[in-house]
Coordinates of C-alpha atoms in Angstrom, one line a residue:
Chain S
X1 CA 7.4 -20.5 30.3
X2 CA 8.8 -17.1 31.1
X3 CA 9.8 -16.0 34.5
X4 CA 7.0 -13.4 34.7
X5 CA 4.4 -16.0 33.9
X6 CA 5.9 -18.4 36.5
X7 CA 5.7 -15.7 39.1
X8 CA 1.9 -15.6 38.8
X9 CA 0.6 -18.1 41.2
X10 CA -2.4 -19.6 39.5
X11 CA -0.9 -20.6 36.1
X12 CA -2.1 -24.1 35.4
X13 CA -3.8 -25.9 32.6
X14 CA -7.0 -25.5 34.5
X15 CA -6.8 -21.8 33.9
X16 CA -8.8 -20.6 30.9
X17 CA -6.6 -19.8 27.8
X18 CA -8.4 -16.4 27.4
X19 CA -9.4 -14.6 30.6
X20 CA -10.9 -11.2 30.0
X21 CA -12.1 -9.1 33.0
X22 CA -14.2 -5.9 32.8
X23 CA -12.8 -4.8 29.4
X24 CA -13.9 -1.3 28.4
X25 CA -13.1 0.6 25.2
X26 CA -14.3 4.0 23.8
X27 CA -14.0 5.6 20.4
X28 CA -14.3 9.4 20.7
X29 CA -16.5 9.3 23.8
X30 CA -18.6 6.5 22.4
X31 CA -18.3 3.6 24.7
X32 CA -18.2 0.5 22.5
X33 CA -17.3 -2.0 25.2
X34 CA -18.9 -1.5 28.6
X35 CA -17.1 -4.1 30.8
X36 CA -16.8 -7.4 29.0
X37 CA -16.0 -10.5 31.0
X38 CA -15.2 -13.6 29.0
X39 CA -13.3 -16.9 29.6
X40 CA -12.3 -19.3 26.9
X41 CA -11.0 -22.7 27.9
X42 CA -8.3 -24.5 26.0
X43 CA -9.8 -26.3 22.9
X44 CA -13.0 -24.4 23.2
X45 CA -14.8 -22.7 20.4
X46 CA -16.7 -19.5 21.4
X47 CA -19.0 -17.8 18.9
X48 CA -19.7 -14.1 19.5
X49 CA -23.2 -13.1 18.1
X50 CA -25.0 -9.9 18.1
X51 CA -26.2 -7.0 16.0
X52 CA -23.7 -4.8 14.2
X53 CA -22.2 -2.2 16.5
X54 CA -22.6 -4.4 19.5
X55 CA -18.8 -4.5 20.0
X56 CA -18.0 -8.1 19.0
X57 CA -15.4 -7.2 16.5
X58 CA -13.9 -4.5 18.8
X59 CA -13.6 -7.0 21.6
X60 CA -11.9 -9.5 19.2
X61 CA -9.4 -6.8 18.1
X62 CA -8.7 -6.0 21.8
X63 CA -7.7 -9.6 22.5
X64 CA -4.7 -9.3 20.1
X65 CA -4.1 -5.6 20.8
X66 CA -5.1 -4.3 17.4
X67 CA -7.1 -2.0 19.7
X68 CA -5.8 -0.8 23.0
X69 CA -8.2 -1.2 25.9
X70 CA -9.2 1.7 28.1
X71 CA -10.0 -0.4 31.2
X72 CA -10.0 -4.0 32.4
X73 CA -7.5 -6.8 31.6
X74 CA -7.1 -9.5 29.1
X75 CA -4.8 -12.5 29.7
X76 CA -4.0 -15.0 27.0
X77 CA -2.3 -18.2 28.3
X78 CA -1.5 -16.4 31.6
X79 CA 0.1 -13.4 29.9
X80 CA -1.4 -10.0 30.4
X81 CA -1.9 -8.6 26.9
X82 CA -0.3 -5.3 26.1
X83 CA 0.8 -4.3 29.6
X84 CA 3.2 -5.2 32.3
X85 CA 1.7 -5.3 35.8
X86 CA 4.1 -4.0 38.4
X87 CA 2.6 -3.9 41.9
X88 CA -0.9 -3.3 40.5
X89 CA 0.2 -0.5 38.2
X90 CA 0.0 -1.1 34.4
X91 CA 2.8 -0.2 32.1
X92 CA 2.3 -0.3 28.3
X93 CA 4.6 -2.9 26.8
X94 CA 7.0 -1.9 24.0
X95 CA 5.8 -2.5 20.5
X96 CA 8.3 -5.3 20.0
X97 CA 6.9 -7.1 23.1
X98 CA 3.4 -6.7 21.9
X99 CA 4.4 -8.0 18.5
X100 CA 5.8 -11.1 20.3
X101 CA 2.5 -11.6 22.1
X102 CA 0.6 -11.4 18.8
X103 CA 2.7 -14.2 17.4
X104 CA 0.8 -16.6 19.6
X105 CA -2.6 -15.5 18.3
X106 CA -3.8 -16.0 14.8
X107 CA -6.4 -13.7 13.2
X108 CA -8.6 -14.1 10.2
X109 CA -10.2 -11.0 8.8
X110 CA -13.5 -10.4 7.1
X111 CA -11.8 -9.1 3.9
X112 CA -9.0 -11.7 4.0
X113 CA -6.2 -9.1 3.8
X114 CA -3.8 -11.4 2.0
X115 CA -0.7 -9.7 0.8
X116 CA -1.5 -9.1 -2.9
X117 CA 2.2 -8.9 -4.0
X118 CA 2.9 -12.4 -2.8
X119 CA 1.8 -15.9 -4.0
X120 CA -0.3 -18.0 -1.7
X121 CA 2.8 -19.9 -0.6
X122 CA 4.8 -16.7 0.1
X123 CA 1.9 -15.3 2.1
X124 CA 2.1 -18.3 4.4
X125 CA 5.9 -18.5 4.8
X126 CA 6.5 -14.7 5.2
X127 CA 5.8 -14.4 8.9
X128 CA 7.5 -17.7 10.0
X129 CA 10.7 -16.8 8.1
X130 CA 10.7 -13.0 8.9
X131 CA 9.5 -13.1 12.5
X132 CA 10.4 -16.6 13.9
X133 CA 13.6 -16.9 11.9
X134 CA 12.5 -20.3 10.6
X135 CA 14.5 -21.5 7.5
X136 CA 12.7 -21.1 4.2
X137 CA 12.9 -24.8 3.6
X138 CA 11.1 -25.9 6.7
X139 CA 8.6 -23.1 6.5
X140 CA 7.8 -24.2 2.9
X141 CA 7.3 -27.8 4.0
X142 CA 4.9 -26.8 6.7
X143 CA 3.2 -24.3 4.4
X144 CA 2.6 -27.0 1.8
X145 CA 1.1 -29.3 4.6
X146 CA -1.2 -26.4 5.6
X147 CA -2.2 -25.7 2.0
X148 CA -3.0 -29.4 1.7
X149 CA -5.1 -29.2 4.8
X150 CA -7.2 -26.3 3.4
X151 CA -7.5 -28.1 0.1
X152 CA -5.4 -25.6 -2.0
X153 CA -2.0 -27.3 -2.5
X154 CA -2.4 -27.0 -6.2
X155 CA -2.8 -23.2 -6.0
X156 CA 0.3 -22.6 -4.0
X157 CA 1.8 -20.3 -6.8
X158 CA -1.4 -18.3 -7.4
X159 CA -1.6 -14.7 -6.5
X160 CA -4.6 -13.6 -4.3
X161 CA -6.2 -11.8 -7.3
X162 CA -6.3 -15.1 -9.1
X163 CA -8.2 -16.8 -6.3
X164 CA -11.9 -16.8 -5.4
X165 CA -12.9 -15.2 -2.1
X166 CA -13.4 -18.6 -0.5
X167 CA -9.9 -19.7 -1.6
X168 CA -8.4 -16.5 -0.4
X169 CA -10.0 -16.9 3.0
X170 CA -8.7 -20.5 3.2
X171 CA -5.2 -19.2 2.4
X172 CA -5.6 -16.6 5.1
X173 CA -6.5 -19.3 7.6
X174 CA -3.4 -21.3 6.6
X175 CA -1.3 -18.1 6.9
X176 CA -2.5 -17.6 10.5
X177 CA -1.9 -21.3 11.3
X178 CA 1.7 -21.2 10.0
X179 CA 2.7 -19.2 13.1
X180 CA 1.4 -22.2 15.2
X181 CA -0.8 -20.0 17.4
X182 CA -2.4 -21.1 20.6
X183 CA -5.6 -19.2 19.8
X184 CA -7.4 -18.3 16.6
X185 CA -9.6 -15.2 16.2
X186 CA -12.1 -15.1 13.3
X187 CA -13.7 -11.7 12.5
X188 CA -16.8 -12.4 10.4
X189 CA -14.8 -14.7 8.1
X190 CA -17.6 -15.5 5.7
X191 CA -19.4 -12.1 5.6
X192 CA -17.6 -10.9 2.5
X193 CA -18.1 -14.1 0.6
X194 CA -20.6 -15.0 -2.1
X195 CA -23.2 -17.4 -0.5
X196 CA -21.9 -20.4 -2.5
X197 CA -18.4 -19.9 -1.1
X198 CA -19.3 -19.8 2.5
X199 CA -19.4 -23.6 3.0
X200 CA -15.8 -24.3 2.0
X201 CA -14.5 -21.8 4.6
X202 CA -16.8 -23.1 7.4
X203 CA -15.7 -26.6 6.6
X204 CA -12.0 -25.7 7.2
X205 CA -13.0 -23.9 10.4
X206 CA -15.1 -26.9 11.5
X207 CA -12.1 -29.2 11.0
X208 CA -9.8 -26.9 12.9
X209 CA -12.3 -27.0 15.8
X210 CA -12.3 -30.8 15.7
X211 CA -8.5 -30.8 15.9
X212 CA -8.8 -29.0 19.2
X213 CA -7.8 -25.4 18.3
X214 CA -9.1 -22.8 20.7
X215 CA -11.2 -20.3 18.6
X216 CA -13.1 -17.1 19.1
X217 CA -15.4 -16.6 16.1
X218 CA -17.5 -13.5 15.4
X219 CA -20.1 -14.7 13.0
X220 CA -23.7 -14.5 11.7
X221 CA -23.7 -18.1 10.7
X222 CA -26.2 -19.6 13.1
X223 CA -25.9 -23.2 11.9
X224 CA -22.1 -23.0 12.4
X225 CA -22.5 -21.6 15.9
X226 CA -25.1 -24.2 16.8
X227 CA -23.0 -27.1 15.5
X228 CA -19.4 -26.2 16.4
X229 CA -19.5 -23.7 19.3
X230 CA -19.1 -24.9 22.9
X231 CA -20.2 -21.5 24.1
X232 CA -22.3 -18.9 22.4
X233 CA -22.0 -15.3 23.7
X234 CA -24.7 -12.8 22.7
X235 CA -23.5 -9.2 22.8
X236 CA -25.6 -6.0 22.4
X237 CA -24.6 -2.4 22.9
X238 CA -21.2 -3.2 24.4
X239 CA -22.3 -5.8 27.1
X240 CA -22.6 -9.5 27.2
X241 CA -26.4 -10.1 27.3
X242 CA -26.3 -13.8 27.6
X243 CA -23.8 -16.7 27.3
X244 CA -24.0 -20.4 27.4
X245 CA -24.1 -23.6 25.3
X246 CA -25.7 -23.1 21.8
X247 CA -28.7 -25.2 22.7
X248 CA -29.6 -22.7 25.4
X249 CA -28.7 -19.4 23.8
X250 CA -29.7 -20.1 20.2
X251 CA -32.5 -22.6 20.6
X252 CA -34.0 -21.2 23.9
X253 CA -32.9 -17.6 24.5
X254 CA -33.8 -16.2 27.8
X255 CA -33.3 -12.5 27.2
X256 CA -35.7 -10.5 25.1
X257 CA -32.8 -8.8 23.2
X258 CA -31.4 -12.2 22.2
X259 CA -34.9 -13.3 21.1
X260 CA -35.4 -10.2 19.0
X261 CA -32.0 -10.5 17.3
X262 CA -32.5 -14.2 16.5
X263 CA -35.9 -13.8 15.1
X264 CA -34.8 -10.8 13.0
X265 CA -31.9 -12.9 11.7
X266 CA -34.2 -15.8 10.9
X267 CA -36.7 -13.6 9.0
X268 CA -33.8 -12.0 7.0
X269 CA -32.7 -15.5 6.2
X270 CA -36.1 -16.5 4.9
X271 CA -36.8 -13.3 3.0
X272 CA -33.4 -11.9 2.1
Chain E
X1 CA -39.1 13.5 -32.2
X2 CA -42.2 15.7 -31.6
X3 CA -43.6 18.3 -33.9
X4 CA -42.4 21.3 -31.7
X5 CA -38.8 19.9 -31.7
X6 CA -38.9 19.8 -35.5
X7 CA -40.0 23.4 -35.6
X8 CA -37.2 24.6 -33.3
X9 CA -34.7 22.6 -35.4
X10 CA -35.9 24.3 -38.6
X11 CA -35.8 27.8 -37.2
X12 CA -32.1 27.4 -36.1
X13 CA -31.4 26.1 -39.6
X14 CA -28.5 23.8 -38.7
X15 CA -28.5 20.5 -36.8
X16 CA -25.7 20.0 -34.2
X17 CA -23.9 17.7 -36.6
X18 CA -24.1 20.3 -39.4
X19 CA -22.7 22.9 -37.1
X20 CA -19.8 20.7 -36.1
X21 CA -19.0 20.1 -39.7
X22 CA -19.0 23.8 -40.5
X23 CA -16.7 24.5 -37.5
X24 CA -14.3 21.8 -38.7
X25 CA -14.4 23.2 -42.2
X26 CA -13.4 26.7 -40.9
X27 CA -10.5 25.2 -38.9
X28 CA -9.1 23.4 -41.9
X29 CA -9.4 26.6 -44.0
X30 CA -7.4 28.6 -41.5
X31 CA -4.8 25.8 -41.4
X32 CA -4.4 25.8 -45.1
X33 CA -4.0 29.6 -45.2
X34 CA -1.3 29.5 -42.6
X35 CA 0.6 26.7 -44.3
X36 CA 0.5 28.5 -47.7
X37 CA 1.6 31.8 -46.3
X38 CA 4.5 30.1 -44.4
X39 CA 5.5 28.2 -47.4
X40 CA 5.8 31.3 -49.6
X41 CA 7.3 33.8 -47.1
X42 CA 9.8 31.7 -45.0
X43 CA 13.4 31.3 -46.2
X44 CA 13.4 27.6 -46.2
X45 CA 16.9 27.2 -47.4
X46 CA 18.3 29.3 -44.6
X47 CA 16.1 27.6 -41.9
X48 CA 17.2 24.1 -43.1
X49 CA 20.9 25.2 -43.2
X50 CA 20.8 26.7 -39.7
X51 CA 18.7 24.0 -38.0
X52 CA 19.1 20.8 -40.0
X53 CA 22.4 20.8 -41.8
X54 CA 23.4 17.2 -42.5
X55 CA 27.1 17.7 -42.3
X56 CA 26.8 19.1 -38.8
X57 CA 24.6 16.2 -37.7
X58 CA 27.4 14.0 -38.9
X59 CA 30.1 16.0 -37.2
X60 CA 28.0 15.9 -33.9
X61 CA 28.0 12.1 -34.0
X62 CA 31.8 11.9 -34.7
X63 CA 32.8 14.6 -32.1
X64 CA 31.3 13.1 -29.0
X65 CA 27.5 13.0 -29.2
X66 CA 27.3 9.3 -28.2
X67 CA 29.4 10.1 -25.1
X68 CA 27.2 13.0 -24.1
X69 CA 24.1 10.8 -24.6
X70 CA 25.6 8.3 -22.2
X71 CA 26.5 11.0 -19.7
X72 CA 22.9 12.2 -19.7
X73 CA 21.7 8.7 -18.9
X74 CA 24.4 8.2 -16.3
X75 CA 23.6 11.5 -14.6
X76 CA 19.9 10.8 -14.7
X77 CA 20.2 7.2 -13.4
X78 CA 22.4 8.2 -10.5
X79 CA 20.2 11.1 -9.5
X80 CA 17.1 8.9 -9.7
X81 CA 18.7 6.4 -7.3
X82 CA 19.5 9.2 -4.8
X83 CA 16.1 10.7 -5.3
X84 CA 14.4 7.4 -4.7
X85 CA 16.3 6.5 -1.6
X86 CA 16.1 10.1 -0.2
X87 CA 12.5 10.4 -1.2
X88 CA 11.6 7.1 0.5
X89 CA 13.4 8.2 3.7
X90 CA 11.6 11.6 3.6
X91 CA 8.2 10.0 3.0
X92 CA 8.7 7.7 6.0
X93 CA 9.9 10.7 8.1
X94 CA 6.8 12.7 7.0
X95 CA 4.6 9.9 8.2
X96 CA 6.6 9.3 11.4
X97 CA 5.1 9.6 14.8
X98 CA 8.1 11.6 16.0
X99 CA 7.2 15.2 15.4
X100 CA 10.7 16.6 14.7
X101 CA 11.1 14.1 11.8
X102 CA 7.8 15.3 10.4
X103 CA 8.9 18.9 10.7
X104 CA 12.2 18.3 9.0
X105 CA 10.7 16.3 6.1
X106 CA 8.0 18.9 5.6
X107 CA 10.4 21.8 5.6
X108 CA 12.8 20.0 3.2
X109 CA 10.1 19.0 0.8
X110 CA 8.5 22.5 0.7
X111 CA 11.8 24.2 0.4
X112 CA 13.2 22.2 -2.5
X113 CA 9.9 22.0 -4.4
X114 CA 9.4 25.7 -4.1
X115 CA 12.9 26.5 -5.3
X116 CA 13.8 26.7 -9.1
X117 CA 16.2 23.7 -9.6
X118 CA 18.6 26.1 -11.3
X119 CA 19.2 27.9 -7.9
X120 CA 20.4 24.6 -6.4
X121 CA 22.8 24.1 -9.4
X122 CA 24.1 27.6 -9.1
X123 CA 24.7 26.9 -5.4
X124 CA 26.6 23.8 -6.2
X125 CA 28.7 25.7 -8.7
X126 CA 29.7 28.1 -5.9
X127 CA 30.4 25.5 -3.3
X128 CA 34.1 25.0 -4.2
X129 CA 34.6 28.8 -3.7
X130 CA 33.0 28.8 -0.3
X131 CA 34.6 25.6 1.0
X132 CA 38.1 25.5 -0.4
X133 CA 38.9 22.0 0.8
X134 CA 35.5 20.5 0.0
X135 CA 35.8 17.4 -2.2
X136 CA 32.7 15.7 -3.4
X137 CA 33.8 12.2 -4.5
X138 CA 33.4 10.6 -7.9
X139 CA 33.9 13.9 -9.8
X140 CA 32.0 14.9 -11.8
X141 CA 29.3 12.3 -11.0
X142 CA 29.2 12.9 -7.3
X143 CA 28.3 16.6 -7.6
X144 CA 25.8 16.1 -10.4
X145 CA 24.1 13.2 -8.7
X146 CA 23.9 15.1 -5.5
X147 CA 22.6 18.4 -7.0
X148 CA 19.9 16.6 -9.1
X149 CA 19.1 14.0 -6.4
X150 CA 18.5 16.6 -3.7
X151 CA 15.8 18.2 -5.7
X152 CA 14.4 14.9 -7.1
X153 CA 14.1 13.5 -3.5
X154 CA 11.7 16.3 -2.6
X155 CA 9.4 15.6 -5.5
X156 CA 9.5 11.8 -5.1
X157 CA 8.9 12.0 -1.3
X158 CA 5.4 13.4 -1.9
X159 CA 4.7 10.7 -4.6
X160 CA 5.9 7.9 -2.3
X161 CA 4.0 9.3 0.7
X162 CA 0.8 9.2 -1.3
X163 CA 1.6 5.6 -2.3
X164 CA 2.2 4.5 1.3
X165 CA -1.0 6.1 2.4
X166 CA -2.9 4.3 -0.4
X167 CA -1.9 0.8 0.9
X168 CA -5.1 -0.5 2.6
X169 CA -5.1 -0.4 6.4
X170 CA -6.1 -4.1 6.5
X171 CA -2.6 -4.9 5.1
X172 CA -0.9 -3.4 8.1
X173 CA -3.3 -5.0 10.5
X174 CA -2.7 -8.4 8.9
X175 CA 1.0 -7.9 9.2
X176 CA 0.7 -6.9 12.9
X177 CA -1.6 -9.8 13.7
X178 CA 1.1 -12.1 12.4
X179 CA 3.4 -10.6 15.0
X180 CA 5.6 -8.6 12.5
X181 CA 7.3 -5.7 14.2
X182 CA 6.6 -2.3 12.6
X183 CA 9.9 -2.3 10.7
X184 CA 9.4 -5.6 9.1
X185 CA 5.8 -4.8 8.2
X186 CA 6.9 -1.5 6.5
X187 CA 9.7 -3.2 4.6
X188 CA 8.0 -6.4 3.5
X189 CA 4.4 -5.5 3.3
X190 CA 3.8 -1.7 2.9
X191 CA 6.7 -0.4 0.8
X192 CA 6.5 -3.1 -2.0
X193 CA 2.8 -2.3 -2.4
X194 CA 3.3 1.4 -2.2
X195 CA 6.0 1.3 -5.0
X196 CA 3.6 -0.7 -7.2
X197 CA 1.0 2.0 -6.8
X198 CA 3.4 4.9 -7.5
X199 CA 5.3 3.3 -10.4
X200 CA 3.5 5.5 -13.1
X201 CA 4.1 8.8 -11.3
X202 CA 7.7 7.8 -10.5
X203 CA 8.4 7.1 -14.1
X204 CA 7.0 10.5 -14.8
X205 CA 9.5 12.0 -12.3
X206 CA 12.2 10.1 -14.2
X207 CA 11.2 11.9 -17.4
X208 CA 11.4 15.3 -15.6
X209 CA 14.8 14.2 -14.3
X210 CA 16.1 13.4 -17.8
X211 CA 15.2 17.0 -18.8
X212 CA 16.6 18.5 -15.6
X213 CA 19.9 16.9 -16.2
X214 CA 20.4 19.5 -18.8
X215 CA 20.9 22.0 -16.0
X216 CA 24.2 20.4 -15.2
X217 CA 26.2 22.8 -17.5
X218 CA 25.5 25.5 -14.9
X219 CA 27.7 23.7 -12.4
X220 CA 30.6 24.3 -14.8
X221 CA 31.8 20.8 -15.7
X222 CA 34.7 20.2 -18.0
X223 CA 34.1 19.4 -21.7
X224 CA 34.7 15.7 -21.0
X225 CA 31.8 15.7 -18.6
X226 CA 29.3 17.3 -21.0
X227 CA 25.9 15.8 -21.3
X228 CA 23.6 16.4 -24.3
X229 CA 22.7 20.1 -23.7
X230 CA 26.3 21.1 -22.8
X231 CA 27.7 19.3 -25.7
X232 CA 25.1 20.7 -28.2
X233 CA 25.5 24.2 -26.9
X234 CA 29.3 24.0 -27.1
X235 CA 29.3 22.6 -30.6
X236 CA 26.6 25.0 -31.8
X237 CA 28.8 27.8 -30.5
X238 CA 31.9 26.8 -32.3
X239 CA 30.1 26.0 -35.5
X240 CA 27.8 29.1 -35.4
X241 CA 25.0 26.7 -36.4
X242 CA 22.1 25.4 -34.4
X243 CA 22.1 21.9 -35.9
X244 CA 24.2 20.3 -33.1
X245 CA 21.8 21.6 -30.5
X246 CA 18.8 20.3 -32.5
X247 CA 20.5 17.0 -32.8
X248 CA 21.0 16.9 -29.0
X249 CA 17.4 17.9 -28.6
X250 CA 16.3 14.9 -30.7
X251 CA 18.4 12.6 -28.5
X252 CA 16.3 13.7 -25.4
X253 CA 13.2 12.6 -27.3
X254 CA 14.8 9.2 -28.0
X255 CA 15.0 8.8 -24.2
X256 CA 11.7 10.6 -23.1
X257 CA 9.3 9.3 -25.7
X258 CA 9.8 5.6 -24.8
X259 CA 9.6 6.5 -21.1
X260 CA 6.3 8.3 -21.8
X261 CA 5.0 5.2 -23.5
X262 CA 6.2 3.2 -20.4
X263 CA 4.2 5.5 -18.1
X264 CA 1.1 5.1 -20.2
X265 CA 1.5 1.3 -20.2
X266 CA 2.0 1.3 -16.4
X267 CA -1.1 3.5 -15.9
X268 CA -3.2 1.2 -18.1
X269 CA -1.9 -1.8 -16.2
X270 CA -2.7 -0.2 -12.9
X271 CA -6.2 0.7 -14.1
X272 CA -6.8 -2.9 -15.2
X273 CA -5.7 -4.2 -11.8
X274 CA -8.4 -2.3 -10.0

């Protein structure tokens, strides 16, 4: 643990892994996040639901500083993301320090974003060898284990263009896991997939959750949220409308906006 | 086809296909007339002996054409390397967040793209006069590579900049999300993909560079340093016959035509990948 983290008084395992307070973010005078509070405990899976434009993806990107926040604070494992707090004043961290913070957080994108000029295996070992200075041999060994875990050990030498969407996304998950992150962020990981390929990606994510990985998942897959999530957060127009266990929020929503969203999703599902 | 269509067709007399046939017929007729007139009026014997005299082709090969051919390739290759490195640096500067870097790169690119390359070569030929103790290493290569490379860098910078900007944003975000610092992301993720994108236009720049290497004689190199044009010109002068120059010209085609095929192949490959 770093000296800065030790100096903060309340750093214990009882603290949530992710602690977001009053996070705000605007794009060109358009307020996308209007004060988001969110805690995620270690080993928890949180699913963010909500209509498009509700700010779910933006919030996810704020957690690992792909977007800078305008107000509020986000801590991950006791570390304030993107800033140094000196006597209550915030100072933006150097890019190198932010990069170091991001190493602890894996991210999976809607469009996979695998590196097209590298094989599956190279995609996975690139960051551990370049960023962590791990030897190629040990990175390779771990990568092969991860490929085995996502069921693609036999495709280790394939280039992304030679893989199906579902396979690419599973490689992308393995790539993120290769950095041994404390937290995994999933940004609509199955939205760009053909329907028959969704299952294989959700299966990998389900297993990851069972292994105790802390996950924040932006998704429209209700059955996944119902089965796997510990907490479901419903967002609309930049605020958290309602949050709680899936059996409450999905099966018995209290807020009219949640009810409207879920019934719209259900009818789309039945009559696509 | 309706009745009224048929009437219109009849009134104009010719169908589109018939008109196309007639137009083609006229073009062939004109061509035949030109060929016949040329065949009877031109002094073919003289033309052949001035431009294509076999003994001068032979003497060109024995008196140093292969060496000049090699020099052209060496000059081009070295300048291409300088252009590529300089162009990459300029492209990165042009996209830098530090404004003075952007200004410098923009000024450099606009200046050398707007200038006839020959002006740069004349300047290099005058440099030793202006700076008496100036020594550019690797004579004559150093001077040639620098003169050609300085101009090539400006052209390549724009090509490479376009390539960098064509790399999808998601690639940079993926690299950042893995904790890669900006330098590593640029080196390992962005540039390799950018170069793949700009391979066809870069090969095109290489063809231009092969031809621009002919400007080297302006710098005033010694006979031993002659590339194809310098060699052909010199020999044509002493022999009072254009055959050596024509031979040198064909040597350029030996280089540029395969490169042209390479460009087309790369473009087709890039088109398939999308």
